[in-house]
Short mmCIF file of C-alpha atoms in Angstrom, two decimals:
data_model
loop_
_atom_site.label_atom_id
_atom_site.label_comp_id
_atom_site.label_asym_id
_atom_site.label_seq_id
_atom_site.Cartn_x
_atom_site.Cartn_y
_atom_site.Cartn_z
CA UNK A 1 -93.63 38.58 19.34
CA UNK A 2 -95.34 38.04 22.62
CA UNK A 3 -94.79 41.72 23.29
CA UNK A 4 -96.49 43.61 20.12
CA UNK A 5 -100.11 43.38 22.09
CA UNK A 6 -98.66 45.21 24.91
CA UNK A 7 -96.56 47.70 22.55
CA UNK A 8 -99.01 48.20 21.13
CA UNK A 9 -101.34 49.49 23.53
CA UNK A 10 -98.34 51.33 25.03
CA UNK A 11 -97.69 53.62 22.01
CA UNK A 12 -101.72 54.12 21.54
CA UNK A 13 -101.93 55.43 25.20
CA UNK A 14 -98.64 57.41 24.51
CA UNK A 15 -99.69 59.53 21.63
CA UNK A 16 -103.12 60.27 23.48
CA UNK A 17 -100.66 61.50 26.33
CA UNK A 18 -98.52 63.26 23.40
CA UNK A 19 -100.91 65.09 22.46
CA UNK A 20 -101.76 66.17 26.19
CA UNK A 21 -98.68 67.22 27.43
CA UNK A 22 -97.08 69.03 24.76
CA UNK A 23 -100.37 71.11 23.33
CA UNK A 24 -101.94 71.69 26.65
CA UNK A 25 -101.31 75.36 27.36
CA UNK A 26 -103.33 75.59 30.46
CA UNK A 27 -101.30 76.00 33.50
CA UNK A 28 -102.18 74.83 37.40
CA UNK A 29 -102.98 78.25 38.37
CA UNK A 30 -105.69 78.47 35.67
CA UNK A 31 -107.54 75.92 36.84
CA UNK A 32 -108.16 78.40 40.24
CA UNK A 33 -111.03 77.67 42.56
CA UNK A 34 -113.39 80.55 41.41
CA UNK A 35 -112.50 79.20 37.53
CA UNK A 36 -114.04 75.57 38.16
CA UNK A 37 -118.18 75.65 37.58
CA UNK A 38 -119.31 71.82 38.32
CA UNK A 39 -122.57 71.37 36.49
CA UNK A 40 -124.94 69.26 37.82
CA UNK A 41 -125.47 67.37 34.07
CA UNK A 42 -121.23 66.19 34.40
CA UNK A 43 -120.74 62.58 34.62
CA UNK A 44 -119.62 61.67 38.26
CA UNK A 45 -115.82 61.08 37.39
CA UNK A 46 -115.60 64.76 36.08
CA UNK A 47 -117.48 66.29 39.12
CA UNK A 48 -115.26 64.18 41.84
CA UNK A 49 -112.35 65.54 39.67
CA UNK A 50 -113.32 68.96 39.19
CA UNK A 51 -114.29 68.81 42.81
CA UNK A 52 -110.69 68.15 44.02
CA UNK A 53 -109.11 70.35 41.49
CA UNK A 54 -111.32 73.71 43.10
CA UNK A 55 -111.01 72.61 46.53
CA UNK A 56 -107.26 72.11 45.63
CA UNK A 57 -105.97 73.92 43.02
CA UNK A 58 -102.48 73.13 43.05
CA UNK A 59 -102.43 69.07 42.52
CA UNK A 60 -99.21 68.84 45.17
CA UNK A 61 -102.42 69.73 47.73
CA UNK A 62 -104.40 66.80 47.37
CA UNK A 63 -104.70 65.13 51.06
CA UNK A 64 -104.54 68.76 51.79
CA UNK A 65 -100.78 68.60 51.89
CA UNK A 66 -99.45 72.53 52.69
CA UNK A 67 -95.92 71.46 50.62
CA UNK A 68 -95.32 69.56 47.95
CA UNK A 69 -94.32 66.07 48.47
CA UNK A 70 -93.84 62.34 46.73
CA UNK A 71 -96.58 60.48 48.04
CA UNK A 72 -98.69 57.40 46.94
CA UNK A 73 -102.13 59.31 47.37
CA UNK A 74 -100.96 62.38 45.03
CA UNK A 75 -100.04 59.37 43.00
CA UNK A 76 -103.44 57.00 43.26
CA UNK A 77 -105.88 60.32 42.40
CA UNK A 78 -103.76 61.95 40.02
CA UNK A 79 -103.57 58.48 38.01
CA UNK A 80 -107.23 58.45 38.27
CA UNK A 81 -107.36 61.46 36.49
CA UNK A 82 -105.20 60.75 33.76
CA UNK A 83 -107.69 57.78 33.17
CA UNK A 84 -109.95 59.99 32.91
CA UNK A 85 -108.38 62.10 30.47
CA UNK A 86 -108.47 59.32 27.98
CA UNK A 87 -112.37 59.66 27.96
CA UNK A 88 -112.62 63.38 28.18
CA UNK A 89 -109.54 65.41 26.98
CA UNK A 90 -110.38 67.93 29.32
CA UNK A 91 -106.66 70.07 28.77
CA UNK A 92 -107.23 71.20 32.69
CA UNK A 93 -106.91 67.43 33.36
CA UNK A 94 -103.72 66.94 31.71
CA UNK A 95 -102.09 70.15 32.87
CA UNK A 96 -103.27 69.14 36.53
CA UNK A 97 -101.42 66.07 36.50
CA UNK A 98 -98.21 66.99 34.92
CA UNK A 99 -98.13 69.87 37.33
CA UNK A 100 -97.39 67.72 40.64
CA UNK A 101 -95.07 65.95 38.39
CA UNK A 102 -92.99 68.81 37.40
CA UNK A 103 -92.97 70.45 40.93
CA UNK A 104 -91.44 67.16 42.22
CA UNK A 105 -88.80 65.82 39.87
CA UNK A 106 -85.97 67.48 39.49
CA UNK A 107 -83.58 68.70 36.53
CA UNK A 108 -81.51 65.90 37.12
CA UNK A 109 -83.95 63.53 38.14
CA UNK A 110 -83.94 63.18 41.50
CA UNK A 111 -87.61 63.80 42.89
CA UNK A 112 -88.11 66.45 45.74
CA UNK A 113 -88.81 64.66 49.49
CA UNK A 114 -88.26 61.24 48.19
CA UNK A 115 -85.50 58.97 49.83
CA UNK A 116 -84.66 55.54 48.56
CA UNK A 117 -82.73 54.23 51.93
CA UNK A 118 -86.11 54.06 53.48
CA UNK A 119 -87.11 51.35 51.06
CA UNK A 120 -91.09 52.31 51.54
CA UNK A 121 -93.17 50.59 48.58
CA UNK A 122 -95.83 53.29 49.13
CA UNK A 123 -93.55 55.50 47.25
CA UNK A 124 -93.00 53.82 43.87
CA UNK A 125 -96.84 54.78 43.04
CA UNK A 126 -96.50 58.07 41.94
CA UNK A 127 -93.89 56.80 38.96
CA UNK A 128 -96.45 55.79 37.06
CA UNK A 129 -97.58 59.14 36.31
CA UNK A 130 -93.75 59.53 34.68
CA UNK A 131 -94.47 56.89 32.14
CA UNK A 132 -96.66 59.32 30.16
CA UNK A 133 -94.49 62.44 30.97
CA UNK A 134 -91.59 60.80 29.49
CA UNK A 135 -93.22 59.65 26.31
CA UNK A 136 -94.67 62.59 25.69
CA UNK A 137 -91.54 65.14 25.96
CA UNK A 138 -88.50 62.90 25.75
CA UNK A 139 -86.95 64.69 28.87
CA UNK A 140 -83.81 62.71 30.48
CA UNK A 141 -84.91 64.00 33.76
CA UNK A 142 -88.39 61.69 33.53
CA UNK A 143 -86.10 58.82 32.31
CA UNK A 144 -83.64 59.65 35.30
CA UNK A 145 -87.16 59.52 37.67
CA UNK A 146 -87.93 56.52 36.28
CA UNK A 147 -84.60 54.53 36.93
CA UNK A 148 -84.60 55.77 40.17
CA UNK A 149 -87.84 54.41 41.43
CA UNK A 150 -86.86 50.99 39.68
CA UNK A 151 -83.33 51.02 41.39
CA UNK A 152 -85.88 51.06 44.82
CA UNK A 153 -87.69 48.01 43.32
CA UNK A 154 -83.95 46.43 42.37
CA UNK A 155 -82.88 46.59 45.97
CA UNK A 156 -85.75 46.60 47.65
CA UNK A 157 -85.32 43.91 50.88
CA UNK A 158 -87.29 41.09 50.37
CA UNK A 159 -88.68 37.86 52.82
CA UNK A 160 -86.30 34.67 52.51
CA UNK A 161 -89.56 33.46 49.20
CA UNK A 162 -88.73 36.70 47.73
CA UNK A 163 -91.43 38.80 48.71
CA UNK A 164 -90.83 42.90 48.74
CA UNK A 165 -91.06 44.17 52.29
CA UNK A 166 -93.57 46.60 52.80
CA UNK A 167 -91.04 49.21 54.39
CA UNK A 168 -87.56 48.92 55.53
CA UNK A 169 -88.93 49.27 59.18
CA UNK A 170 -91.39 46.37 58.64
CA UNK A 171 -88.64 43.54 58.08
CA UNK A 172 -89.98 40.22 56.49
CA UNK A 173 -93.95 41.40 56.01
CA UNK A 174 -95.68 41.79 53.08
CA UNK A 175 -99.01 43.90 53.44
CA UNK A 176 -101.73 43.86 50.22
CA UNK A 177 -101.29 47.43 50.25
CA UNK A 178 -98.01 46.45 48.61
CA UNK A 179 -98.82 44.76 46.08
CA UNK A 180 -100.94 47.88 44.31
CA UNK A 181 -98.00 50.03 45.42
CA UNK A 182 -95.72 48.23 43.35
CA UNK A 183 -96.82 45.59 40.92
CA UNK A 184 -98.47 47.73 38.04
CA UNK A 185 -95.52 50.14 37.88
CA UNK A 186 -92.95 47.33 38.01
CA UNK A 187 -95.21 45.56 35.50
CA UNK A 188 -95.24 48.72 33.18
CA UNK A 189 -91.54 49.36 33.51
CA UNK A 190 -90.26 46.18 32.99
CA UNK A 191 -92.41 46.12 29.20
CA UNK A 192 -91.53 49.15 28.60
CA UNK A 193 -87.91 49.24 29.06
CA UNK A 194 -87.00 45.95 29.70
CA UNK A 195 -88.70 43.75 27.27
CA UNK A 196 -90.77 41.97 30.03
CA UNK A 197 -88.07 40.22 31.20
CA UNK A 198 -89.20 40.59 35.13
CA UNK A 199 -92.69 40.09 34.40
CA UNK A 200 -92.46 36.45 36.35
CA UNK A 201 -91.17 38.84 39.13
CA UNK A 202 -94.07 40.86 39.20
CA UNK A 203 -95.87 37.96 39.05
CA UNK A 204 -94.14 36.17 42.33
CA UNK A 205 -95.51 38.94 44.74
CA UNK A 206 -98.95 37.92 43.79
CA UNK A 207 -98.31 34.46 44.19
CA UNK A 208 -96.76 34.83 47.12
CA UNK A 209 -99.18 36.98 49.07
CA UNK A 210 -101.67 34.83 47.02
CA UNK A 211 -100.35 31.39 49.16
CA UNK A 212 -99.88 32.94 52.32
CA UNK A 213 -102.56 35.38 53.16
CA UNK A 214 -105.34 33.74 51.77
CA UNK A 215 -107.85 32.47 54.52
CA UNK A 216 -109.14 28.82 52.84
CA UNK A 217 -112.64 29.10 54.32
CA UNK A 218 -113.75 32.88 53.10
CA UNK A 219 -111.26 32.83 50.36
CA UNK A 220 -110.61 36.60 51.30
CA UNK A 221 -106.56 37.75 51.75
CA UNK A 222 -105.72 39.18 55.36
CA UNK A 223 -104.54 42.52 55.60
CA UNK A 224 -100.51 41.14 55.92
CA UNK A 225 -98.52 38.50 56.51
CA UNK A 226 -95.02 38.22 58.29
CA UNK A 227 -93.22 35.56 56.83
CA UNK A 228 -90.73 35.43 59.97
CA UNK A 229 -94.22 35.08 62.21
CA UNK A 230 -92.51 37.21 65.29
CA UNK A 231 -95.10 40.57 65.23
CA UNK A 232 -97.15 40.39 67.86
CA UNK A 233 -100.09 40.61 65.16
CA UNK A 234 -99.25 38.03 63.39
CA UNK A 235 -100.67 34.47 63.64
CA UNK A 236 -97.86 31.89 65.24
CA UNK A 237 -98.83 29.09 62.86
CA UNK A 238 -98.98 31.01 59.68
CA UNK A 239 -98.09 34.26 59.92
CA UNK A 240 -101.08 35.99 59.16
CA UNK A 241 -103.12 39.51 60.72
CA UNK A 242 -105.87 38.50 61.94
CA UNK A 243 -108.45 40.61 60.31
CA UNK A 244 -109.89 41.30 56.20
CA UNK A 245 -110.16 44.95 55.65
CA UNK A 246 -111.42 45.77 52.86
CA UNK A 247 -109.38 48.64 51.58
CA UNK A 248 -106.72 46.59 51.97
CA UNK A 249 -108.20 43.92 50.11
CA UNK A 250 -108.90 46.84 47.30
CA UNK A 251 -105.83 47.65 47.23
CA UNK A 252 -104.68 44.07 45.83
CA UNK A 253 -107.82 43.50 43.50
CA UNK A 254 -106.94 46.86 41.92
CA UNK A 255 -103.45 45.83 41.60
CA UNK A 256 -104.59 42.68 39.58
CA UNK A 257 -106.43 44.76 37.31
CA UNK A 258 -103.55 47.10 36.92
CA UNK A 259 -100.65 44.62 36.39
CA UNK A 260 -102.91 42.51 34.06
CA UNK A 261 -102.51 45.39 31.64
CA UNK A 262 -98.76 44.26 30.85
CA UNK A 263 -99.41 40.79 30.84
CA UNK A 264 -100.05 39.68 27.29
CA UNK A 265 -102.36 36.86 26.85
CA UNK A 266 -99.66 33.87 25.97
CA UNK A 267 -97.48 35.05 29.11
CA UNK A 268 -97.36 31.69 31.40
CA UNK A 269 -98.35 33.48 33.85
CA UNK A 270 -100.95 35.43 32.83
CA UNK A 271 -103.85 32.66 33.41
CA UNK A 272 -102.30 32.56 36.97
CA UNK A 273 -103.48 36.35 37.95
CA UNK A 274 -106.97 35.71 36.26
CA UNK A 275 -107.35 32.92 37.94
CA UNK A 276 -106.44 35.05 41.34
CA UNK A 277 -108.60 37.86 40.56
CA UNK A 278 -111.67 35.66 40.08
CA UNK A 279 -111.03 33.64 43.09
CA UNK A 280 -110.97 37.28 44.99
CA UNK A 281 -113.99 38.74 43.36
CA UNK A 282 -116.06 35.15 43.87
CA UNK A 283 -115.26 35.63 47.92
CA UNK A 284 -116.20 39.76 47.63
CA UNK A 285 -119.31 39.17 46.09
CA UNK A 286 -120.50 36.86 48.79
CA UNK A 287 -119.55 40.05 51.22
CA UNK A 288 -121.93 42.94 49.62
CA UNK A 289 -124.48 44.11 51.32
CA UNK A 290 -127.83 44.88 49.82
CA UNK A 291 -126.91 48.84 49.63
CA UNK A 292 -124.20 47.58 46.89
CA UNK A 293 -121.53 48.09 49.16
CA UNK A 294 -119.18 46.81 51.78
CA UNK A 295 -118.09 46.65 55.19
CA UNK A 296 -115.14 48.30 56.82
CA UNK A 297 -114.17 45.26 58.12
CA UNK A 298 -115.27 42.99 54.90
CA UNK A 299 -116.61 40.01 56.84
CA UNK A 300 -118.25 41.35 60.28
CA UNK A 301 -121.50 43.54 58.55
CA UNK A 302 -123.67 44.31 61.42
CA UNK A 303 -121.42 44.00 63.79
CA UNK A 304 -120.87 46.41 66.55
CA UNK A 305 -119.14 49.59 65.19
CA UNK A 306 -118.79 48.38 61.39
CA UNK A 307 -119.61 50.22 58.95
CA UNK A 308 -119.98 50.64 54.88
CA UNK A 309 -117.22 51.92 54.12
CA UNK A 310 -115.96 54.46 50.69
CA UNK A 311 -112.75 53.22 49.91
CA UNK A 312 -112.81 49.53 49.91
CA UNK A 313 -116.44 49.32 47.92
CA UNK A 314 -114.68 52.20 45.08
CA UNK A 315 -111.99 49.76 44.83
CA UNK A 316 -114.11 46.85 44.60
CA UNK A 317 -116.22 48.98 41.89
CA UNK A 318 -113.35 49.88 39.47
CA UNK A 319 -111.92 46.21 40.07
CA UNK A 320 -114.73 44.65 39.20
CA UNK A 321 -115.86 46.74 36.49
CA UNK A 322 -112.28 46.81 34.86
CA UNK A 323 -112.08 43.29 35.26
CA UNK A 324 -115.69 42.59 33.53
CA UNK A 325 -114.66 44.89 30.55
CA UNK A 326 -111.05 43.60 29.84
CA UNK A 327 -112.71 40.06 29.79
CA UNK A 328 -110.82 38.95 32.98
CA UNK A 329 -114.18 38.50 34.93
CA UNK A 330 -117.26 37.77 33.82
CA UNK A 331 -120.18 39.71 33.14
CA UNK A 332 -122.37 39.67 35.72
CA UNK A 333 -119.05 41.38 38.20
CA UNK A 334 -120.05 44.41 35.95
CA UNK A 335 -123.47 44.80 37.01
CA UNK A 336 -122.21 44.48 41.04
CA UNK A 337 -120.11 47.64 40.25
CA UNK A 338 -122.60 49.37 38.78
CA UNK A 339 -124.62 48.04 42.30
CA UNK A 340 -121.48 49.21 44.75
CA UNK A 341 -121.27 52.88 42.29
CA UNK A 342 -125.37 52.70 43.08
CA UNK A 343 -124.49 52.64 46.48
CA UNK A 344 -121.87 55.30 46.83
CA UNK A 345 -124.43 57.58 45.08
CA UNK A 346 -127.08 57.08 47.39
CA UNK A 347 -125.34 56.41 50.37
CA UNK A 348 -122.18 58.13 51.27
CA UNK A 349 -122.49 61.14 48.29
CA UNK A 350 -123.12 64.27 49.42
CA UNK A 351 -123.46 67.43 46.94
CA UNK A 352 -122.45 70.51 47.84
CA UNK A 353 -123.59 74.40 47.08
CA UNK A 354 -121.32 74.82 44.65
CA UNK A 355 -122.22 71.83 42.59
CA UNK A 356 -119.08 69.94 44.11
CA UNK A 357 -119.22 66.44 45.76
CA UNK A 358 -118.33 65.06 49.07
CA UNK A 359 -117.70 60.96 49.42
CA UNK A 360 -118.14 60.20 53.42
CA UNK A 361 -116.89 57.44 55.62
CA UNK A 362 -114.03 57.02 53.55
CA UNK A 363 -111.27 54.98 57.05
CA UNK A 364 -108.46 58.04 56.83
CA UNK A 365 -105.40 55.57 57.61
CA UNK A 366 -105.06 51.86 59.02
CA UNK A 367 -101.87 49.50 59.38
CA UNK A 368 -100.07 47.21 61.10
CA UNK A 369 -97.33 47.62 63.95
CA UNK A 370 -95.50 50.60 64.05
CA UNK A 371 -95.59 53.54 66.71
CA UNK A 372 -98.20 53.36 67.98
CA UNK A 373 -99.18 49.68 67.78
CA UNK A 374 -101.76 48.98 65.51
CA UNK A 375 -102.52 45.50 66.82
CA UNK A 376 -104.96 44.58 63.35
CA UNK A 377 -108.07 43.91 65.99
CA UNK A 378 -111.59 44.09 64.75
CA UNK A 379 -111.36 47.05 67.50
CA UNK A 380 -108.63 48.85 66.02
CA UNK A 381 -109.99 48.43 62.45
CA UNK A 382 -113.41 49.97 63.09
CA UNK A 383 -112.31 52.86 65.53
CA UNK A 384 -109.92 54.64 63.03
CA UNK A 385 -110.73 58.08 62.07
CA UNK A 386 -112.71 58.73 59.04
CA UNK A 387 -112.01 61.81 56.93
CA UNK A 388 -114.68 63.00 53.94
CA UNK A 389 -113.02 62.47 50.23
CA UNK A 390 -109.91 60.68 51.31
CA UNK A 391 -108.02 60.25 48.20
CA UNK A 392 -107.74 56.50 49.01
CA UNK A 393 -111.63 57.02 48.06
CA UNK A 394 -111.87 59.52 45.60
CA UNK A 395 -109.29 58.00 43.34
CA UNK A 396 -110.50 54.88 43.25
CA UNK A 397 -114.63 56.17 42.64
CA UNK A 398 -113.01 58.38 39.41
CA UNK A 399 -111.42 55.73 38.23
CA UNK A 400 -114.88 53.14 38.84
CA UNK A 401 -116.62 56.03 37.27
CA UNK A 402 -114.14 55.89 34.10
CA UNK A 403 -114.55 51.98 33.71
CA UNK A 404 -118.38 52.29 34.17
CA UNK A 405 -118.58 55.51 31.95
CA UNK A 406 -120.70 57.28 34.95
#
């Protein structure tokens, strides 16, 4: 019984994706740059995605990618869009998606550029756009896609608590980015094909970032935490980076949001992720600025080289706003979306000639270790490169757009 809310919803969202994928006759190349006209009357979540599909028309070239290849971005905008589809059956929108799915997964289900030895989380993000594909055309080789990614999650290497490791090359450390990587697609999969029975799983990553990467005096989650406490970045006592960035910190509120969605109601631990997601949101709130949006690095505004910053306040939008409308959150969170989507508007949109839109200081790429050493330093955090419409940005604003109907 405790599964028929979630079924439920599943099969409603299915035969919307039915009817998508299997009477959609537009193809990718039909939805050519000189096709697109972007009025100036669209909502913002259709310009931003009729934006990306001129300036890209083949969906494999978001992040303007030359080949195709399996990659969490692709994955993050192209869900967006299929959110968005829901709203506005736009048959361009559908055909757009499925297109980057079908280039990548092969006949017998393997998925083009993908490799499961390197045990990166980042990668189990696009699956959730196979969810839909499957349903809709009953194709083995989107059920073979599907098992693959979860065989990743099955032996993914985990931290002595049981926490997934970000990568294979980042032993013992999990990063918040993580936790949106894998949670809602784990989440989906495991009601979908395994009768919830890893839910508490999904669950454990929250908790466990939740009780180690919390900071008790902001109530904001550093960026990672190495549960062995030997990276040079990490603090000694608790393992900790020593910085909040706020994409980062996006990344897990959307993941709340996200895996909520599988959780029904009398699930145990249900209350639990709530309860995170408001305790998250309270310690945001106290960080927006009067613009409606937030800093790069969430807890330093003003300070030398900060600045408001695309991603983190889109993620911030859509997790608030989702989290207001599903009843998680309470009202007022929705009105400090529609404040941060204020803010985007006015302050880092920029239209172009053609009607299309450009979202600005959007922080291209940050992490933690690696080659070169990205020491998680206020310095390092505010002196990464910015790139215009990052699709760490732009999905995130489509989907804030979808949950505020803007």
């Amino acid at each position: 019984m405790k599964n028929n809310r979630t079924k439920g919803c599943f099969t409603a969202v299915a035969l919307v994706c039915l009817i998508a994928f299997t009477s959609c006759k537009v193809t990718s190349q039909e939805t050519s740059k000189k096709e697109i006209v972007i009025g100036k009357d669209l909502k913002w979540s259709d310009k931003m995605t009729l934006t990306l599909m001129k300036r890209h028309p083949e969906s494999y070239q978001i992040d303007d990618s030359k080949t195709p290849k399996w990659d969490y971005v692709h994955g993050l905008v192209l869900h967006a869009i299929a959110e968005l589809y829901k709203k506005n059956p736009d048959p361009r929108y559908a055909a757009y998606v499925k297109s980057y799915v079908d280039t990548l997964v092969q006949n017998d289900g393997t998925i083009k550029t993908y490799e499961l030895d390197k045990y990166n989380i980042d990668l189990i993000v696009p699956g959730r756009l196979l969810f839909q594909t499957y349903t809709a055309t009953k194709e083995e080789k989107y059920l073979k896609a599907l098992q693959l990614l979860r065989k990743q999650l099955a032996g993914q290497p985990r931290t002595a608590s049981g926490g997934f490791w970000h990568k294979q090359i980042y032993p013992n450390q999990m990063w918040l980015d993580g936790l949106y990587m894998g949670e809602p697609f784990y989440a989906q999969y495991t009601v979908t094909f395994e009768g919830g029975k890893n839910l508490d799983d999904v669950a454990k990553q929250f908790e466990l970032i939740q009780l180690h990467a919390t900071d008790p005096k902001t109530g904001l989650l550093y960026h990672g935490w190495d549960e062995s406490k030997v990276m040079p970045w990490a603090n000694k006592e608790n393992g900790t980076s020593p910085n909040f960035w706020s994409r980062a910190l996006g990344w897990y509120a959307m993941a709340l949001v996200d895996a909520l969605d599988y959780f029904p109601k009398n699930h145990p631990k249900q209350k639990e992720l709530v309860k995170y997601l408001n305790g998250v949101s309270a310690a945001l709130a106290k960080y927006q600025d009067k613009s409606g949006l937030w800093y790069q690095v969430t807890d330093k505004g003003g300070a030398e080289g900060n600045y408001l910053e695309a991603s983190g306040s889109s993620m911030f939008a859509y997790a608030f706003a989702k989290g207001a409308n599903k009843g998680y959150l309470p009202a007022k969170y929705k009105s400090l979306a529609n404040k941060a989507f204020d803010g985007l508007i006015k302050q880092l949109i920029k239209v172009d000639a053609d009607g299309g839109i450009t979202l600005t200081q959007a922080c291209q790429v940050a992490g933690l270790g690696g080659n070169p050493y990205r020491d998680g330093s206020y310095t390092y955090y505010v002196n990464e490169k910015k790139k215009d419409n990052d699709p760490k940005a732009t999905g995130p604003f489509i989907l804030a757009a979808v949950e505020l109907n803007r």
